[in-house]
Amino acid sequence: MDEFNSLVEAFDKIDVKYGNTGRERSNPMWAKRVAEKDQLADKMYRLVQKVPDSFPSTTYLISQSYGRQTVALQRIRYTRDPLKLDLVCYMLLNSPSNFLQTRIMYTLAEILRNCDYRQLIQCQQTLLEYFPPSNT
């Protein structure tokens, strides 16, 4: 868990380090900021593969820390648990961070890629609850 905490702290410090600089894609610092976050997210993904099933994903998901939320998303992405689809959709709808939204989409893709037919129908129903067709 100490490794997670150090990665989370490093992740959260990136926003503090750059402040308002690098928030716009037209700013050259944007690419550097995103690259640093990507490197840390990849390290998190490799690390979550080694933790036991008792890992507290929910505690990490409800944290105010984007670093902790990213760790939880990486764990869900690794386990590919379709039961977490509601949480992933909720996070997608309510995330103020473009970086986190991108990671959420990766997680959603992993879940959908590994579902059987019954689970895909469940996923479809869940997504329709969040994103109803425009003609309704």
mmCIF file of C-alpha atoms in Angstrom:
data_model
loop_
_atom_site.group_PDB
_atom_site.id
_atom_site.type_symbol
_atom_site.label_atom_id
_atom_site.label_comp_id
_atom_site.label_asym_id
_atom_site.label_seq_id
_atom_site.Cartn_x
_atom_site.Cartn_y
_atom_site.Cartn_z
ATOM 1 C CA MET A 1 0.000 0.000 0.000
ATOM 2 C CA ASP A 2 2.960 2.308 0.502
ATOM 3 C CA GLU A 3 3.717 2.063 -3.205
ATOM 4 C CA PHE A 4 0.140 3.076 -3.997
ATOM 5 C CA ASN A 5 0.347 6.005 -1.613
ATOM 6 C CA SER A 6 3.564 7.275 -3.185
ATOM 7 C CA LEU A 7 2.073 6.976 -6.688
ATOM 8 C CA VAL A 8 -1.115 8.722 -5.555
ATOM 9 C CA GLU A 9 0.859 11.560 -3.973
ATOM 10 C CA ALA A 10 2.986 11.960 -7.097
ATOM 11 C CA PHE A 11 -0.147 11.949 -9.269
ATOM 12 C CA ASP A 12 -1.900 14.580 -7.156
ATOM 13 C CA LYS A 13 1.226 16.756 -7.025
ATOM 14 C CA ILE A 14 1.277 17.043 -10.818
ATOM 15 C CA ASP A 15 -1.729 19.378 -10.771
ATOM 16 C CA VAL A 16 -0.152 21.418 -7.973
ATOM 17 C CA LYS A 17 3.198 21.480 -9.789
ATOM 18 C CA TYR A 18 1.759 22.884 -13.001
ATOM 19 C CA GLY A 19 -0.991 24.996 -11.426
ATOM 20 C CA ASN A 20 -3.026 26.619 -14.174
ATOM 21 C CA THR A 21 -0.175 26.190 -16.644
ATOM 22 C CA GLY A 22 -0.717 23.328 -19.039
ATOM 23 C CA ARG A 23 -4.472 23.022 -18.627
ATOM 24 C CA GLU A 24 -5.145 24.096 -22.217
ATOM 25 C CA ARG A 25 -4.179 21.809 -25.084
ATOM 26 C CA SER A 26 -2.656 24.748 -26.941
ATOM 27 C CA ASN A 27 -0.099 25.172 -24.144
ATOM 28 C CA PRO A 28 3.117 23.142 -24.725
ATOM 29 C CA MET A 29 3.129 22.121 -21.053
ATOM 30 C CA TRP A 30 -0.157 20.233 -21.555
ATOM 31 C CA ALA A 31 1.584 17.312 -23.278
ATOM 32 C CA LYS A 32 4.205 17.109 -20.527
ATOM 33 C CA ARG A 33 1.552 17.155 -17.802
ATOM 34 C CA VAL A 34 -0.488 14.395 -19.488
ATOM 35 C CA ALA A 35 2.633 12.301 -20.180
ATOM 36 C CA GLU A 36 3.585 12.402 -16.486
ATOM 37 C CA LYS A 37 0.070 11.334 -15.473
ATOM 38 C CA ASP A 38 0.075 8.560 -18.095
ATOM 39 C CA GLN A 39 3.359 7.180 -16.751
ATOM 40 C CA LEU A 40 2.005 7.099 -13.211
ATOM 41 C CA ALA A 41 -1.293 5.531 -14.343
ATOM 42 C CA ASP A 42 0.647 2.797 -16.157
ATOM 43 C CA LYS A 43 2.671 2.108 -12.998
ATOM 44 C CA MET A 44 -0.586 1.936 -11.052
ATOM 45 C CA TYR A 45 -1.992 -0.580 -13.538
ATOM 46 C CA ARG A 46 1.051 -2.837 -13.175
ATOM 47 C CA LEU A 47 0.875 -2.567 -9.393
ATOM 48 C CA VAL A 48 -2.852 -3.360 -9.056
ATOM 49 C CA GLN A 49 -2.239 -6.687 -10.763
ATOM 50 C CA LYS A 50 -0.290 -7.810 -7.690
ATOM 51 C CA VAL A 51 -2.783 -6.867 -4.966
ATOM 52 C CA PRO A 52 -5.208 -9.380 -3.421
ATOM 53 C CA ASP A 53 -8.921 -9.460 -4.196
ATOM 54 C CA SER A 54 -9.609 -7.735 -0.893
ATOM 55 C CA PHE A 55 -8.263 -4.457 -2.322
ATOM 56 C CA PRO A 56 -10.567 -1.602 -1.148
ATOM 57 C CA SER A 57 -11.606 -0.268 -4.583
ATOM 58 C CA THR A 58 -14.688 1.491 -3.231
ATOM 59 C CA THR A 59 -12.676 3.477 -0.700
ATOM 60 C CA TYR A 60 -10.381 4.638 -3.471
ATOM 61 C CA LEU A 61 -13.289 5.443 -5.813
ATOM 62 C CA ILE A 62 -15.063 7.767 -3.380
ATOM 63 C CA SER A 63 -11.889 9.646 -2.482
ATOM 64 C CA GLN A 64 -11.505 13.295 -3.491
ATOM 65 C CA SER A 65 -8.032 12.458 -4.791
ATOM 66 C CA TYR A 66 -7.800 11.931 -8.554
ATOM 67 C CA GLY A 67 -4.782 9.749 -7.866
ATOM 68 C CA ARG A 68 -6.810 7.398 -5.674
ATOM 69 C CA GLN A 69 -9.665 7.368 -8.177
ATOM 70 C CA THR A 70 -7.190 6.456 -10.914
ATOM 71 C CA VAL A 71 -5.865 3.561 -8.806
ATOM 72 C CA ALA A 72 -9.430 2.273 -8.348
ATOM 73 C CA LEU A 73 -10.133 2.583 -12.072
ATOM 74 C CA GLN A 74 -6.960 0.682 -12.888
ATOM 75 C CA ARG A 75 -8.048 -2.086 -10.495
ATOM 76 C CA ILE A 76 -11.520 -2.268 -12.077
ATOM 77 C CA ARG A 77 -9.914 -2.251 -15.523
ATOM 78 C CA TYR A 78 -7.668 -5.139 -14.500
ATOM 79 C CA THR A 79 -10.454 -7.234 -12.949
ATOM 80 C CA ARG A 80 -12.879 -6.403 -15.805
ATOM 81 C CA ASP A 81 -15.809 -6.724 -13.440
ATOM 82 C CA PRO A 82 -19.133 -5.978 -15.208
ATOM 83 C CA LEU A 83 -20.745 -5.462 -11.809
ATOM 84 C CA LYS A 84 -18.795 -2.202 -11.529
ATOM 85 C CA LEU A 85 -20.405 -0.792 -14.688
ATOM 86 C CA ASP A 86 -22.812 1.439 -12.765
ATOM 87 C CA LEU A 87 -19.928 3.014 -10.858
ATOM 88 C CA VAL A 88 -17.907 3.523 -14.022
ATOM 89 C CA CYS A 89 -20.849 5.181 -15.820
ATOM 90 C CA TYR A 90 -21.552 7.408 -12.830
ATOM 91 C CA MET A 91 -17.906 8.471 -12.715
ATOM 92 C CA LEU A 92 -17.930 9.190 -16.445
ATOM 93 C CA LEU A 93 -20.950 11.466 -16.097
ATOM 94 C CA ASN A 94 -19.603 13.324 -13.074
ATOM 95 C CA SER A 95 -15.868 13.579 -13.649
ATOM 96 C CA PRO A 96 -14.528 17.126 -14.033
ATOM 97 C CA SER A 97 -11.145 15.817 -15.201
ATOM 98 C CA ASN A 98 -10.548 15.052 -18.879
ATOM 99 C CA PHE A 99 -7.664 12.787 -17.921
ATOM 100 C CA LEU A 100 -9.879 10.783 -15.590
ATOM 101 C CA GLN A 101 -12.624 10.598 -18.235
ATOM 102 C CA THR A 102 -10.125 9.069 -20.654
ATOM 103 C CA ARG A 103 -9.128 6.453 -18.062
ATOM 104 C CA ILE A 104 -12.811 5.766 -17.394
ATOM 105 C CA MET A 105 -13.367 5.114 -21.103
ATOM 106 C CA TYR A 106 -10.438 2.650 -21.147
ATOM 107 C CA THR A 107 -11.978 0.877 -18.154
ATOM 108 C CA LEU A 108 -15.405 0.794 -19.781
ATOM 109 C CA ALA A 109 -13.896 -0.647 -22.973
ATOM 110 C CA GLU A 110 -12.137 -3.407 -20.996
ATOM 111 C CA ILE A 111 -15.348 -4.333 -19.214
ATOM 112 C CA LEU A 112 -17.362 -4.453 -22.442
ATOM 113 C CA ARG A 113 -14.668 -6.400 -24.291
ATOM 114 C CA ASN A 114 -14.830 -9.204 -21.755
ATOM 115 C CA CYS A 115 -18.572 -9.587 -21.290
ATOM 116 C CA ASP A 116 -20.660 -12.525 -22.406
ATOM 117 C CA TYR A 117 -23.975 -11.939 -24.219
ATOM 118 C CA ARG A 118 -26.043 -11.738 -21.033
ATOM 119 C CA GLN A 119 -23.640 -9.211 -19.531
ATOM 120 C CA LEU A 120 -23.661 -7.140 -22.725
ATOM 121 C CA ILE A 121 -27.457 -6.914 -22.504
ATOM 122 C CA GLN A 122 -27.093 -5.830 -18.876
ATOM 123 C CA CYS A 123 -24.496 -3.236 -19.938
ATOM 124 C CA GLN A 124 -26.792 -1.980 -22.688
ATOM 125 C CA GLN A 125 -29.656 -1.548 -20.220
ATOM 126 C CA THR A 126 -27.413 0.263 -17.763
ATOM 127 C CA LEU A 127 -26.078 2.627 -20.422
ATOM 128 C CA LEU A 128 -29.599 3.351 -21.675
ATOM 129 C CA GLU A 129 -30.542 4.413 -18.157
ATOM 130 C CA TYR A 130 -27.710 6.940 -18.161
ATOM 131 C CA PHE A 131 -27.878 7.883 -21.842
ATOM 132 C CA PRO A 132 -31.480 7.543 -23.042
ATOM 133 C CA PRO A 133 -32.052 7.721 -26.815
ATOM 134 C CA SER A 134 -32.582 11.287 -28.018
ATOM 135 C CA ASN A 135 -36.040 10.541 -29.456
ATOM 136 C CA THR A 136 -37.578 9.808 -26.030
#
